[in-house]
């Protein structure tokens, strides 16, 4: 997966992972961005939501916060795999920042950014997104995944969404929130709202 082990490489051959979790009951959210020493960034995102007054912590501060709350520190090398390194070399040759599933490791089993949405027995919604981002991204680049409303959103009044795709465009369109807003304000069905955003609004700005 493009999260945890098998995370994509940045231009400088490092790994920087982003993750977010959101609770549709309370609209609470937690996120981390640009972490490289946490095996499961999404667990740190949950800690930010539950044990801090903040929504998004980045880099070293996020890692220190997670360690202080009992998470283990791992070596950034843990995330490196041969196939991901080969993807970086290919993206470099192409001179591109590459979306993970644009050049899948295995066409039959596309495994990229990890997204999850859930509904409990009483209809409460939650969403989570975890990623290494895009291959050959600049160090310091943060994508849509750790941003509530862009790559992750949950609201009991409408929908739970986890996105994967060209992060910059998802940020500019607030893709996850836009689906929720279309359902809430325009009474679109989930299917209609997703089609509007995924098939029309994102491609119109060059996203996928
Ligand atoms: N949306 C992620 C990002 O731009 C990448 C992905 O979904 O594969 O960081």
mmCIF file of C-alpha atoms and ligand atoms in Angstrom:
data_model
loop_
_atom_site.group_PDB
_atom_site.id
_atom_site.type_symbol
_atom_site.label_atom_id
_atom_site.label_comp_id
_atom_site.label_asym_id
_atom_site.label_seq_id
_atom_site.Cartn_x
_atom_site.Cartn_y
_atom_site.Cartn_z
ATOM 1 C CA UNK A 1 0.000 0.000 0.000
ATOM 2 C CA UNK A 2 1.044 3.614 -0.454
ATOM 3 C CA UNK A 3 0.872 4.086 3.314
ATOM 4 C CA UNK A 4 3.141 2.532 5.915
ATOM 5 C CA UNK A 5 5.399 -0.074 4.309
ATOM 6 C CA UNK A 6 5.582 0.522 0.558
ATOM 7 C CA UNK A 7 5.106 4.258 0.874
ATOM 8 C CA UNK A 8 6.134 6.216 -2.223
ATOM 9 C CA UNK A 9 9.424 8.160 -2.420
ATOM 10 C CA UNK A 10 9.835 11.924 -2.511
ATOM 11 C CA UNK A 11 12.203 13.555 -5.005
ATOM 12 C CA UNK A 12 14.948 13.295 -2.375
ATOM 13 C CA UNK A 13 14.389 9.567 -1.787
ATOM 14 C CA UNK A 14 12.681 10.086 1.561
ATOM 15 C CA UNK A 15 9.165 9.216 2.735
ATOM 16 C CA UNK A 16 6.638 11.729 4.052
ATOM 17 C CA UNK A 17 3.291 10.323 5.086
ATOM 18 C CA UNK A 18 -0.033 12.088 5.592
ATOM 19 C CA UNK A 19 -3.171 10.822 7.344
ATOM 20 C CA UNK A 20 -6.536 12.019 8.606
ATOM 21 C CA UNK A 21 -9.486 10.631 10.516
ATOM 22 C CA UNK A 22 -12.882 12.248 10.965
ATOM 23 C CA UNK A 23 -15.877 11.437 13.144
ATOM 24 C CA UNK A 24 -19.260 12.145 11.587
ATOM 25 C CA UNK A 25 -21.103 12.430 14.907
ATOM 26 C CA UNK A 26 -19.066 15.236 16.444
ATOM 27 C CA UNK A 27 -17.361 16.553 13.273
ATOM 28 C CA UNK A 28 -14.090 16.155 15.157
ATOM 29 C CA UNK A 29 -11.050 15.463 13.024
ATOM 30 C CA UNK A 30 -7.380 14.705 13.557
ATOM 31 C CA UNK A 31 -4.515 14.619 11.085
ATOM 32 C CA UNK A 32 -0.765 14.417 10.659
ATOM 33 C CA UNK A 33 1.297 15.569 7.690
ATOM 34 C CA UNK A 34 4.846 14.900 6.559
ATOM 35 C CA UNK A 35 5.701 12.235 9.129
ATOM 36 C CA UNK A 36 8.392 9.644 8.469
ATOM 37 C CA UNK A 37 8.934 7.849 11.751
ATOM 38 C CA UNK A 38 5.437 6.561 12.522
ATOM 39 C CA UNK A 39 4.510 3.136 11.233
ATOM 40 C CA UNK A 40 0.756 3.890 11.163
ATOM 41 C CA UNK A 41 0.217 7.635 10.690
ATOM 42 C CA UNK A 42 -3.560 7.172 10.883
ATOM 43 C CA UNK A 43 -3.239 6.120 14.536
ATOM 44 C CA UNK A 44 -1.368 9.343 15.211
ATOM 45 C CA UNK A 45 -4.147 11.233 13.424
ATOM 46 C CA UNK A 46 -6.636 9.664 15.805
ATOM 47 C CA UNK A 47 -4.467 10.683 18.764
ATOM 48 C CA UNK A 48 -4.432 14.270 17.531
ATOM 49 C CA UNK A 49 -8.229 14.158 17.383
ATOM 50 C CA UNK A 50 -8.683 12.579 20.793
ATOM 51 C CA UNK A 51 -5.779 13.871 22.872
ATOM 52 C CA UNK A 52 -5.005 17.361 21.572
ATOM 53 C CA UNK A 53 -6.985 20.563 21.060
ATOM 54 C CA UNK A 54 -5.764 20.668 17.437
ATOM 55 C CA UNK A 55 -6.743 19.176 14.102
ATOM 56 C CA UNK A 56 -3.478 18.929 12.145
ATOM 57 C CA UNK A 57 0.076 18.450 13.388
ATOM 58 C CA UNK A 58 3.013 18.288 10.983
ATOM 59 C CA UNK A 59 6.514 16.869 10.765
ATOM 60 C CA UNK A 60 8.632 16.564 13.873
ATOM 61 C CA UNK A 61 6.004 18.119 16.113
ATOM 62 C CA UNK A 62 3.487 15.484 15.050
ATOM 63 C CA UNK A 63 6.002 12.705 15.649
ATOM 64 C CA UNK A 64 7.015 14.024 19.078
ATOM 65 C CA UNK A 65 3.354 14.289 20.053
ATOM 66 C CA UNK A 66 2.746 10.686 18.952
ATOM 67 C CA UNK A 67 5.822 9.387 20.819
ATOM 68 C CA UNK A 68 4.721 11.238 23.952
ATOM 69 C CA UNK A 69 1.425 9.371 23.671
ATOM 70 C CA UNK A 70 3.047 5.969 23.458
ATOM 71 C CA UNK A 71 3.558 5.408 19.748
ATOM 72 C CA UNK A 72 6.722 3.634 18.707
ATOM 73 C CA UNK A 73 9.425 5.373 16.662
ATOM 74 C CA UNK A 74 10.453 3.495 13.521
ATOM 75 C CA UNK A 75 13.245 4.052 11.021
ATOM 76 C CA UNK A 76 12.080 5.828 7.847
ATOM 77 C CA UNK A 77 13.777 2.992 5.892
ATOM 78 C CA UNK A 78 10.931 0.754 6.989
ATOM 79 C CA UNK A 79 8.756 2.341 4.294
ATOM 80 C CA UNK A 80 11.209 1.714 1.418
ATOM 81 C CA UNK A 81 10.649 -1.120 -1.021
ATOM 82 C CA UNK A 82 12.385 -1.956 -4.309
ATOM 83 C CA UNK A 83 9.250 -1.522 -6.411
ATOM 84 C CA UNK A 84 8.551 1.892 -4.941
ATOM 85 C CA UNK A 85 12.146 2.916 -5.637
ATOM 86 C CA UNK A 86 11.736 1.792 -9.228
ATOM 87 C CA UNK A 87 8.604 3.971 -9.444
ATOM 88 C CA UNK A 88 10.684 6.949 -8.345
ATOM 89 C CA UNK A 89 13.307 6.264 -11.004
ATOM 90 C CA UNK A 90 10.558 6.000 -13.652
ATOM 91 C CA UNK A 91 8.891 9.230 -12.471
ATOM 92 C CA UNK A 92 12.270 10.989 -12.546
ATOM 93 C CA UNK A 93 12.900 9.825 -16.089
ATOM 94 C CA UNK A 94 9.451 11.056 -17.081
ATOM 95 C CA UNK A 95 10.087 14.330 -15.216
ATOM 96 C CA UNK A 96 6.767 13.973 -13.399
ATOM 97 C CA UNK A 97 5.175 13.842 -10.005
ATOM 98 C CA UNK A 98 3.329 10.585 -10.401
ATOM 99 C CA UNK A 99 0.012 9.485 -8.982
ATOM 100 C CA UNK A 100 0.471 6.091 -7.408
ATOM 101 C CA UNK A 101 -2.247 4.279 -9.315
ATOM 102 C CA UNK A 102 -1.411 5.973 -12.623
ATOM 103 C CA UNK A 103 1.508 3.547 -12.827
ATOM 104 C CA UNK A 104 0.282 0.630 -10.729
ATOM 105 C CA UNK A 105 2.646 -1.967 -9.376
ATOM 106 C CA UNK A 106 0.185 -4.595 -10.489
ATOM 107 C CA UNK A 107 -2.628 -3.672 -12.898
ATOM 108 C CA UNK A 108 -4.933 -6.324 -11.381
ATOM 109 C CA UNK A 109 -4.413 -5.251 -7.796
ATOM 110 C CA UNK A 110 -4.135 -1.494 -7.657
ATOM 111 C CA UNK A 111 -2.970 -0.685 -4.169
ATOM 112 C CA UNK A 112 -2.388 2.924 -3.356
ATOM 113 C CA UNK A 113 -3.562 5.393 -0.779
ATOM 114 C CA UNK A 114 -5.595 3.669 1.910
ATOM 115 C CA UNK A 115 -9.119 4.910 2.458
ATOM 116 C CA UNK A 116 -11.803 3.693 4.794
ATOM 117 C CA UNK A 117 -15.344 4.732 5.518
ATOM 118 C CA UNK A 118 -17.539 3.118 8.134
ATOM 119 C CA UNK A 119 -21.064 3.219 9.452
ATOM 120 C CA UNK A 120 -22.068 1.672 12.763
ATOM 121 C CA UNK A 121 -25.371 -0.018 13.557
ATOM 122 C CA UNK A 122 -27.001 3.252 14.520
ATOM 123 C CA UNK A 123 -25.882 5.093 11.387
ATOM 124 C CA UNK A 124 -22.868 6.985 12.743
ATOM 125 C CA UNK A 125 -20.287 7.662 10.057
ATOM 126 C CA UNK A 126 -16.493 7.934 10.087
ATOM 127 C CA UNK A 127 -13.764 8.265 7.478
ATOM 128 C CA UNK A 128 -9.994 7.824 7.380
ATOM 129 C CA UNK A 129 -7.304 8.335 4.746
ATOM 130 C CA UNK A 130 -3.600 7.446 4.881
ATOM 131 C CA UNK A 131 -0.949 7.913 2.189
ATOM 132 C CA UNK A 132 2.657 8.467 1.265
ATOM 133 C CA UNK A 133 1.405 10.956 -1.331
ATOM 134 C CA UNK A 134 2.689 11.156 -4.888
ATOM 135 C CA UNK A 135 5.910 9.677 -6.249
ATOM 136 C CA UNK A 136 8.677 12.235 -6.849
ATOM 137 C CA UNK A 137 6.825 14.943 -4.882
ATOM 138 C CA UNK A 138 8.898 17.778 -3.492
ATOM 139 C CA UNK A 139 9.962 17.313 0.123
ATOM 140 C CA UNK A 140 7.545 19.303 2.252
ATOM 141 C CA UNK A 141 4.636 18.869 -0.137
ATOM 142 C CA UNK A 142 1.380 18.096 1.663
ATOM 143 C CA UNK A 143 -1.514 16.603 -0.300
ATOM 144 C CA UNK A 144 -5.253 16.437 0.213
ATOM 145 C CA UNK A 145 -5.235 13.315 2.390
ATOM 146 C CA UNK A 146 -4.608 14.992 5.776
ATOM 147 C CA UNK A 147 -6.975 17.875 5.081
ATOM 148 C CA UNK A 148 -10.546 17.473 6.357
ATOM 149 C CA UNK A 149 -12.870 18.445 3.532
ATOM 150 C CA UNK A 150 -10.293 17.780 0.812
ATOM 151 C CA UNK A 151 -9.191 14.125 1.059
ATOM 152 C CA UNK A 152 -11.273 13.012 4.036
ATOM 153 C CA UNK A 153 -14.658 13.987 5.412
ATOM 154 C CA UNK A 154 -17.420 12.517 7.544
ATOM 155 C CA UNK A 155 -20.708 14.035 8.582
ATOM 156 C CA UNK A 156 -23.670 12.083 9.951
ATOM 157 C CA UNK A 157 -25.945 14.507 8.118
ATOM 158 C CA UNK A 158 -24.678 13.431 4.715
ATOM 159 C CA UNK A 159 -21.789 11.103 3.933
ATOM 160 C CA UNK A 160 -18.349 9.716 4.781
ATOM 161 C CA UNK A 161 -15.714 10.130 2.058
ATOM 162 C CA UNK A 162 -12.099 9.112 1.589
ATOM 163 C CA UNK A 163 -10.370 10.293 -1.582
ATOM 164 C CA UNK A 164 -7.527 9.057 -3.721
ATOM 165 C CA UNK A 165 -6.139 10.941 -6.702
ATOM 166 C CA UNK A 166 -4.237 14.042 -7.713
ATOM 167 C CA UNK A 167 -4.134 15.771 -4.341
ATOM 168 C CA UNK A 168 -3.613 19.339 -5.500
ATOM 169 C CA UNK A 169 -6.876 19.292 -7.453
ATOM 170 C CA UNK A 170 -8.753 17.658 -4.563
ATOM 171 C CA UNK A 171 -7.534 20.513 -2.367
ATOM 172 C CA UNK A 172 -8.648 23.187 -4.806
ATOM 173 C CA UNK A 173 -12.100 21.633 -5.197
ATOM 174 C CA UNK A 174 -12.502 20.529 -1.562
ATOM 175 C CA UNK A 175 -13.610 17.296 -3.166
ATOM 176 C CA UNK A 176 -14.740 15.335 -0.107
ATOM 177 C CA UNK A 177 -16.685 18.241 1.353
ATOM 178 C CA UNK A 178 -18.118 19.104 -2.050
ATOM 179 C CA UNK A 179 -19.752 15.673 -2.244
ATOM 180 C CA UNK A 180 -21.260 16.239 1.194
ATOM 181 C CA UNK A 181 -22.410 19.761 0.283
ATOM 182 C CA UNK A 182 -24.056 18.614 -2.950
ATOM 183 C CA UNK A 183 -25.977 16.019 -0.958
ATOM 184 C CA UNK A 184 -26.904 18.401 1.825
ATOM 185 C CA UNK A 185 -27.722 21.574 -0.077
ATOM 186 C CA UNK A 186 -28.806 20.249 -3.484
ATOM 187 C CA UNK A 187 -30.325 16.966 -2.306
ATOM 188 C CA UNK A 188 -28.224 15.001 -4.773
ATOM 189 C CA UNK A 189 -27.942 11.256 -4.125
ATOM 190 C CA UNK A 190 -24.541 9.848 -3.186
ATOM 191 C CA UNK A 191 -24.170 8.493 -6.718
ATOM 192 C CA UNK A 192 -25.075 11.822 -8.339
ATOM 193 C CA UNK A 193 -22.828 13.850 -6.056
ATOM 194 C CA UNK A 194 -19.860 11.542 -6.662
ATOM 195 C CA UNK A 195 -20.416 11.629 -10.415
ATOM 196 C CA UNK A 196 -20.534 15.430 -10.417
ATOM 197 C CA UNK A 197 -17.280 15.710 -8.481
ATOM 198 C CA UNK A 198 -15.303 12.730 -9.788
ATOM 199 C CA UNK A 199 -16.426 12.746 -13.424
ATOM 200 C CA UNK A 200 -16.907 16.490 -13.982
ATOM 201 C CA UNK A 201 -15.362 18.886 -11.469
ATOM 202 C CA UNK A 202 -12.004 17.175 -10.897
ATOM 203 C CA UNK A 203 -11.280 16.405 -14.583
ATOM 204 C CA UNK A 204 -12.214 19.998 -15.492
ATOM 205 C CA UNK A 205 -9.175 21.130 -13.481
ATOM 206 C CA UNK A 206 -6.911 18.376 -14.775
ATOM 207 C CA UNK A 207 -7.455 16.087 -11.803
ATOM 208 C CA UNK A 208 -8.203 12.402 -11.680
HETATM 209 N N1 LIG B 1 -4.236 11.970 -2.934
HETATM 210 C C1 LIG B 1 -2.896 11.582 -2.575
HETATM 211 C C2 LIG B 1 -2.007 12.802 -2.570
HETATM 212 O O1 LIG B 1 -2.128 13.641 -3.456
HETATM 213 C C3 LIG B 1 -2.293 10.554 -3.461
HETATM 214 C C4 LIG B 1 -3.104 9.335 -3.747
HETATM 215 O O2 LIG B 1 -4.288 9.309 -3.512
HETATM 216 O O3 LIG B 1 -2.541 8.345 -4.261
HETATM 217 O O4 LIG B 1 -1.150 12.879 -1.720
#
